[in-house]
PDB file of C-alpha atoms in Angstrom:
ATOM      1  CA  UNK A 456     153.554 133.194  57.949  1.00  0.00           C
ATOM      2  CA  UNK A 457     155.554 136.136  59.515  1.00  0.00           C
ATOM      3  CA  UNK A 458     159.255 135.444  59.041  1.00  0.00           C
ATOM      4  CA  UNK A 459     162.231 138.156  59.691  1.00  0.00           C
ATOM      5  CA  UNK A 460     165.687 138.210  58.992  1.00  0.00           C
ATOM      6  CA  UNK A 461     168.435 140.418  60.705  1.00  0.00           C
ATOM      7  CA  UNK A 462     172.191 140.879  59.491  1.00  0.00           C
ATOM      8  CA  UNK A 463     174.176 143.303  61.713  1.00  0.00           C
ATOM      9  CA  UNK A 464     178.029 143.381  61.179  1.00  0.00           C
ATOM     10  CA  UNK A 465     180.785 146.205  62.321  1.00  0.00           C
ATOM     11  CA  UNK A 466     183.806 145.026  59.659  1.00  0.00           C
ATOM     12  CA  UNK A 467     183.844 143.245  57.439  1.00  0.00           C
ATOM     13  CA  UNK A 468     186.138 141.169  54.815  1.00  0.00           C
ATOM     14  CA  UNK A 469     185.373 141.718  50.992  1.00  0.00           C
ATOM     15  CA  UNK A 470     184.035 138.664  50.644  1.00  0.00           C
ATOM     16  CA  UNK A 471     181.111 139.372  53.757  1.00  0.00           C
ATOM     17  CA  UNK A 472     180.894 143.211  51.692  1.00  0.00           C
ATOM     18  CA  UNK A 473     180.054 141.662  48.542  1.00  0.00           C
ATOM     19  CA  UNK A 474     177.502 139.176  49.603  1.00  0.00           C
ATOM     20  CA  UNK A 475     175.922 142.205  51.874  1.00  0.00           C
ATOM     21  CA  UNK A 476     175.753 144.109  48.730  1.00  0.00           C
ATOM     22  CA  UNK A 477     173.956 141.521  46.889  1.00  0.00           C
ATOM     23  CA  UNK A 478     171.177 141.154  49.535  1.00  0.00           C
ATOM     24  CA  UNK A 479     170.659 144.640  48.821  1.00  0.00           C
ATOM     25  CA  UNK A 480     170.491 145.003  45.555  1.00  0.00           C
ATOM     26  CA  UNK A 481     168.646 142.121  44.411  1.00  0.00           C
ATOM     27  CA  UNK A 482     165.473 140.972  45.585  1.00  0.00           C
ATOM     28  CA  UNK A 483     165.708 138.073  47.795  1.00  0.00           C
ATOM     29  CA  UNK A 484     163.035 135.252  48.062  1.00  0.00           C
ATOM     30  CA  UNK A 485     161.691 135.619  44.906  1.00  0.00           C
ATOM     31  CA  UNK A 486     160.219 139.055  46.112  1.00  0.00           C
ATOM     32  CA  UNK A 487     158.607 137.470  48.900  1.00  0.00           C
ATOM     33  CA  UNK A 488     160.887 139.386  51.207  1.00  0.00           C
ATOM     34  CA  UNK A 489     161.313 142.818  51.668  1.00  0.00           C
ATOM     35  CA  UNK A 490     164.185 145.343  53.266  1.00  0.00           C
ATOM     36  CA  UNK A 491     162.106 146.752  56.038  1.00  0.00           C
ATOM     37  CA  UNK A 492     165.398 148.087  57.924  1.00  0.00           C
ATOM     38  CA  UNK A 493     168.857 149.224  56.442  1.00  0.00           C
ATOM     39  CA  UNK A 494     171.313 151.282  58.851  1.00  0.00           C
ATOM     40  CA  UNK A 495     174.995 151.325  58.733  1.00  0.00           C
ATOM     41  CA  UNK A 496     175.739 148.170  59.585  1.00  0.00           C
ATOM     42  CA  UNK A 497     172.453 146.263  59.881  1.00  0.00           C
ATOM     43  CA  UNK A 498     169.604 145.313  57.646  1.00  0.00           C
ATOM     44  CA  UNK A 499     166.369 143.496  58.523  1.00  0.00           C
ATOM     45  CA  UNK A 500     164.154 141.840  55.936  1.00  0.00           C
ATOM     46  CA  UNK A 501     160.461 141.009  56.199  1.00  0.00           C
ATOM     47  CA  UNK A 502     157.947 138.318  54.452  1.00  0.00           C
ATOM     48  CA  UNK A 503     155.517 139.973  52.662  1.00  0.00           C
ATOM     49  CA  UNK A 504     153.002 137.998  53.392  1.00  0.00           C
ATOM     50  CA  UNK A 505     152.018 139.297  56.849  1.00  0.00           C
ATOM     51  CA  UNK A 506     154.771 141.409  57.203  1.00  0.00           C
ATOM     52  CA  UNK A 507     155.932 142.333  60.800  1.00  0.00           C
ATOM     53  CA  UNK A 508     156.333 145.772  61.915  1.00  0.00           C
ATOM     54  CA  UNK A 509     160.023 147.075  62.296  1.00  0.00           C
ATOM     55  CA  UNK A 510     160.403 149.664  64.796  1.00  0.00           C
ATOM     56  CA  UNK A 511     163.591 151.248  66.120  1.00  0.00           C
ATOM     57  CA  UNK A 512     164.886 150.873  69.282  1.00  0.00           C
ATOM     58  CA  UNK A 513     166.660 154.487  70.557  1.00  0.00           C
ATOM     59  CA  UNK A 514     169.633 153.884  68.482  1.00  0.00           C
ATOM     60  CA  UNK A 515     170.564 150.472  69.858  1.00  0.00           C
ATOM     61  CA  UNK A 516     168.699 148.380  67.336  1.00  0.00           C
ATOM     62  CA  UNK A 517     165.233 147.015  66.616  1.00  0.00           C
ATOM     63  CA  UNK A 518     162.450 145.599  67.671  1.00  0.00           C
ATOM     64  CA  UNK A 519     160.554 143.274  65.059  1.00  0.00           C
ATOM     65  CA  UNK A 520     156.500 141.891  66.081  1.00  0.00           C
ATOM     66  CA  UNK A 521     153.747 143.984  67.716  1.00  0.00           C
ATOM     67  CA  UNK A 522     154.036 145.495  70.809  1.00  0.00           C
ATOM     68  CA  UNK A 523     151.541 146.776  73.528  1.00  0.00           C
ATOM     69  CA  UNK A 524     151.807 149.134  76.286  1.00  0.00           C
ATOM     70  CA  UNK A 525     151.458 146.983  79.327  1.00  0.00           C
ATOM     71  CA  UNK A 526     147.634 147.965  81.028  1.00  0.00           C
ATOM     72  CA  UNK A 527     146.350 148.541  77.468  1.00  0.00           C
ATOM     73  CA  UNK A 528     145.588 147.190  74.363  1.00  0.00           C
ATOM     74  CA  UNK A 529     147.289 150.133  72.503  1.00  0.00           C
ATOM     75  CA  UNK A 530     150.335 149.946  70.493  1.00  0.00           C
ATOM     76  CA  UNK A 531     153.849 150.673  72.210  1.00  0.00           C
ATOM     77  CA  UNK A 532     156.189 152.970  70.766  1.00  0.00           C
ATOM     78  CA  UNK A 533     159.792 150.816  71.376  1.00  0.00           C
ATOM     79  CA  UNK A 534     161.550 153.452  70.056  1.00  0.00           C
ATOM     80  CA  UNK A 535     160.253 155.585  72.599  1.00  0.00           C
ATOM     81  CA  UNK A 536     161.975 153.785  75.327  1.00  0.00           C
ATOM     82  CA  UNK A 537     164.611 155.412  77.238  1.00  0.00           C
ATOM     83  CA  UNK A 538     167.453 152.911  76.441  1.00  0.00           C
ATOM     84  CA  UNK A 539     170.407 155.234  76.160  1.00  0.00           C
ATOM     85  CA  UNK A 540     173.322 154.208  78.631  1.00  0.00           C
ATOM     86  CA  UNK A 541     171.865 151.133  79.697  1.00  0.00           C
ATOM     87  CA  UNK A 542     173.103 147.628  79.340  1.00  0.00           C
ATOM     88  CA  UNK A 543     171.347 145.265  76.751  1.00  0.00           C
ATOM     89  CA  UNK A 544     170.083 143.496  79.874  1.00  0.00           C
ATOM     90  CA  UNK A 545     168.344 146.338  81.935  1.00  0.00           C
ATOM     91  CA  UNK A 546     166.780 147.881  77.990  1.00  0.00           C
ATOM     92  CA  UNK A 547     165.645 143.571  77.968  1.00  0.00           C
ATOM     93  CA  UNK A 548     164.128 144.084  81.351  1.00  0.00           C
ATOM     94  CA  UNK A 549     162.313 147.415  80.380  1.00  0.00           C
ATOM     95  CA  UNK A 550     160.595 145.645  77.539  1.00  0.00           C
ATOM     96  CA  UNK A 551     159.666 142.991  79.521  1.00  0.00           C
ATOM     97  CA  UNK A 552     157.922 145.433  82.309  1.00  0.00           C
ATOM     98  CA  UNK A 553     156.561 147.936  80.446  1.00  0.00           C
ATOM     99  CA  UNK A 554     155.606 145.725  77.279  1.00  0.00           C
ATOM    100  CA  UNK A 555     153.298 142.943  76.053  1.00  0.00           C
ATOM    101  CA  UNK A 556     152.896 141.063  72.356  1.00  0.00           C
ATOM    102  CA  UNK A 557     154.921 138.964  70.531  1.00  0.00           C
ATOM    103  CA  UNK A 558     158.336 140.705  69.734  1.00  0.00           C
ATOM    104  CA  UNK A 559     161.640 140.365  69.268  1.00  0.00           C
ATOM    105  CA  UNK A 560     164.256 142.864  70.262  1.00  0.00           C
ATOM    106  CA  UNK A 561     167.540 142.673  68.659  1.00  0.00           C
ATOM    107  CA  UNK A 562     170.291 144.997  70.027  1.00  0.00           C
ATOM    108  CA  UNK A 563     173.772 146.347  68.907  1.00  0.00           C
ATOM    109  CA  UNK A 564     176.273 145.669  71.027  1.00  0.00           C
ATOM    110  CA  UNK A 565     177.821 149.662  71.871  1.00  0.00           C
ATOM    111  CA  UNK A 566     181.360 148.679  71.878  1.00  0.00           C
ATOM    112  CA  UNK A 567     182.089 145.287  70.439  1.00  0.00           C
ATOM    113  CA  UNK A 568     180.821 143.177  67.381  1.00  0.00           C
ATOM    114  CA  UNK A 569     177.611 140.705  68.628  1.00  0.00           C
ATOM    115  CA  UNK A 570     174.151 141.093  69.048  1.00  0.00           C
ATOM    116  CA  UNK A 571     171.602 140.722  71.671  1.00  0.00           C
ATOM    117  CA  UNK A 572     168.149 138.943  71.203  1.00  0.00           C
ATOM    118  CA  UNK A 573     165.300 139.072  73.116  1.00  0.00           C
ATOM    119  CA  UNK A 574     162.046 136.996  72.774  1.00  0.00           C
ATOM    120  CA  UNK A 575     159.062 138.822  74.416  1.00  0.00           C
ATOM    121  CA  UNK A 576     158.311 136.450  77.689  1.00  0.00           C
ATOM    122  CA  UNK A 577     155.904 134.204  76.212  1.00  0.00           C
ATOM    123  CA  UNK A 578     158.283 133.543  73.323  1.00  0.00           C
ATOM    124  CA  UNK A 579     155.994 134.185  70.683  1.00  0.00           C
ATOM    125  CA  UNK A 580     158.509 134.956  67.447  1.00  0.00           C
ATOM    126  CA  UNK A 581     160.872 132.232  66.463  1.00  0.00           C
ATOM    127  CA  UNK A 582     164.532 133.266  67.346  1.00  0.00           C
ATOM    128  CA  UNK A 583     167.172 131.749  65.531  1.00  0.00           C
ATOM    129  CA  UNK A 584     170.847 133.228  66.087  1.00  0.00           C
ATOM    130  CA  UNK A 585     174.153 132.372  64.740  1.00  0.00           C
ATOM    131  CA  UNK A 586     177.373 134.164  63.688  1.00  0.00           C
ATOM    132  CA  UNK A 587     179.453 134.020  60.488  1.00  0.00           C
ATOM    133  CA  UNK A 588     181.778 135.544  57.681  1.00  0.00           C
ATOM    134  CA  UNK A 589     181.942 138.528  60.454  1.00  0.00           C
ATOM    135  CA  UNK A 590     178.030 138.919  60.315  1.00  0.00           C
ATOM    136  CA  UNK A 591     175.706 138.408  63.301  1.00  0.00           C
ATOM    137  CA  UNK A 592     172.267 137.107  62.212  1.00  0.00           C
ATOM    138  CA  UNK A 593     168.824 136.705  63.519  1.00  0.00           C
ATOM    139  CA  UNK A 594     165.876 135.012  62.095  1.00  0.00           C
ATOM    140  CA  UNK A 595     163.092 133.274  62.563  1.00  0.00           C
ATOM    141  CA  UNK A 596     163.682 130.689  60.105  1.00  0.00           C
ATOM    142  CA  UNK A 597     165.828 129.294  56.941  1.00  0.00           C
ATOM    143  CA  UNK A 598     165.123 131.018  53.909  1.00  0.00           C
ATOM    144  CA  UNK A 599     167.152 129.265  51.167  1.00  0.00           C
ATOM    145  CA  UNK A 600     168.503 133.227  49.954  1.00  0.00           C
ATOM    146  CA  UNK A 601     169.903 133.344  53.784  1.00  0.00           C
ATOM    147  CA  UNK A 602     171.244 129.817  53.514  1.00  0.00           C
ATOM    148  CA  UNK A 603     173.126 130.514  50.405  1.00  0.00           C
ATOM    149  CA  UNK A 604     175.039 133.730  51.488  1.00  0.00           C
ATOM    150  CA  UNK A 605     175.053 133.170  55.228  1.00  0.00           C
ATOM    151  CA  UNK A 606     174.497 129.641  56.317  1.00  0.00           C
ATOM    152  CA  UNK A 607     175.004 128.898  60.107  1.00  0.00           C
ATOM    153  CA  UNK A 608     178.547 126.585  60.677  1.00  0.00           C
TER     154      UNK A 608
END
């Protein structure tokens, strides 16, 4: 099954620091997850077990899934997108014209905590989304390691 996890956070308490640090340094899931992503201030795991492509999004965030260039079977390049400047909803719009596949997009707000998350039309990808202890998540499921640190209020 192809599962993802994203944490994305701008401050946060000691409490949020120290459970952030423990997702990195120990394996989570048993080792049936693995970091795929880590920027300041956002990681992204993957399942091993057909693990999803992570692919950056211009600076803004990521997008998580396969992606095809619209009129082809060929694989997009997200990160080749020209996203810089616009809102979260015109870079959502872009995708969604000049992409196919099963995706997700998740984007960093430019100015204030929160994220944005985008399902590919068809809505391929589970999207999960909550916020807490200062950290913005998005997931396609419940893994008991994410429950434990991060659970949804």
């Amino acid at each position: 099954m192809t599962q993802y996890v994203v944490l994305s956070w701008q401050d946060l308490g000691a409490a949020a620091a120290a459970r952030i640090a423990k997702l990195r340094r120990d394996p989570v899931g048993d080792g049936q997850w693995r970091l795929a992503v880590e920027r300041p201030g956002m990681l992204v795991f993957v399942s091993r077990e057909r693990s999803l492509s992570v692919e950056g999004l211009a600076g803004r965030g990521v997008v998580i899934g396969d992606v095809f260039s619209v009129g082809g079977s060929n694989y997009a390049n997200p990160g080749g997108l020209a996203c810089q400047g616009l809102s979260e909803e015109a870079i959502c719009r872009l995708l969604a014209t000049t992409c196919w596949g099963r995706y997700v997009a998740v984007l960093r707000h430019p100015d204030a905590q929160g994220l944005t998350a985008f399902r590919d039309p068809m809505g391929a990808l589970e999207c999960l989304t909550w916020s807490t202890r200062g950290v913005d998540i998005v997931a396609s499921c419940l893994p008991d390691w994410l429950l434990s640190e991060f659970a949804p209020p």
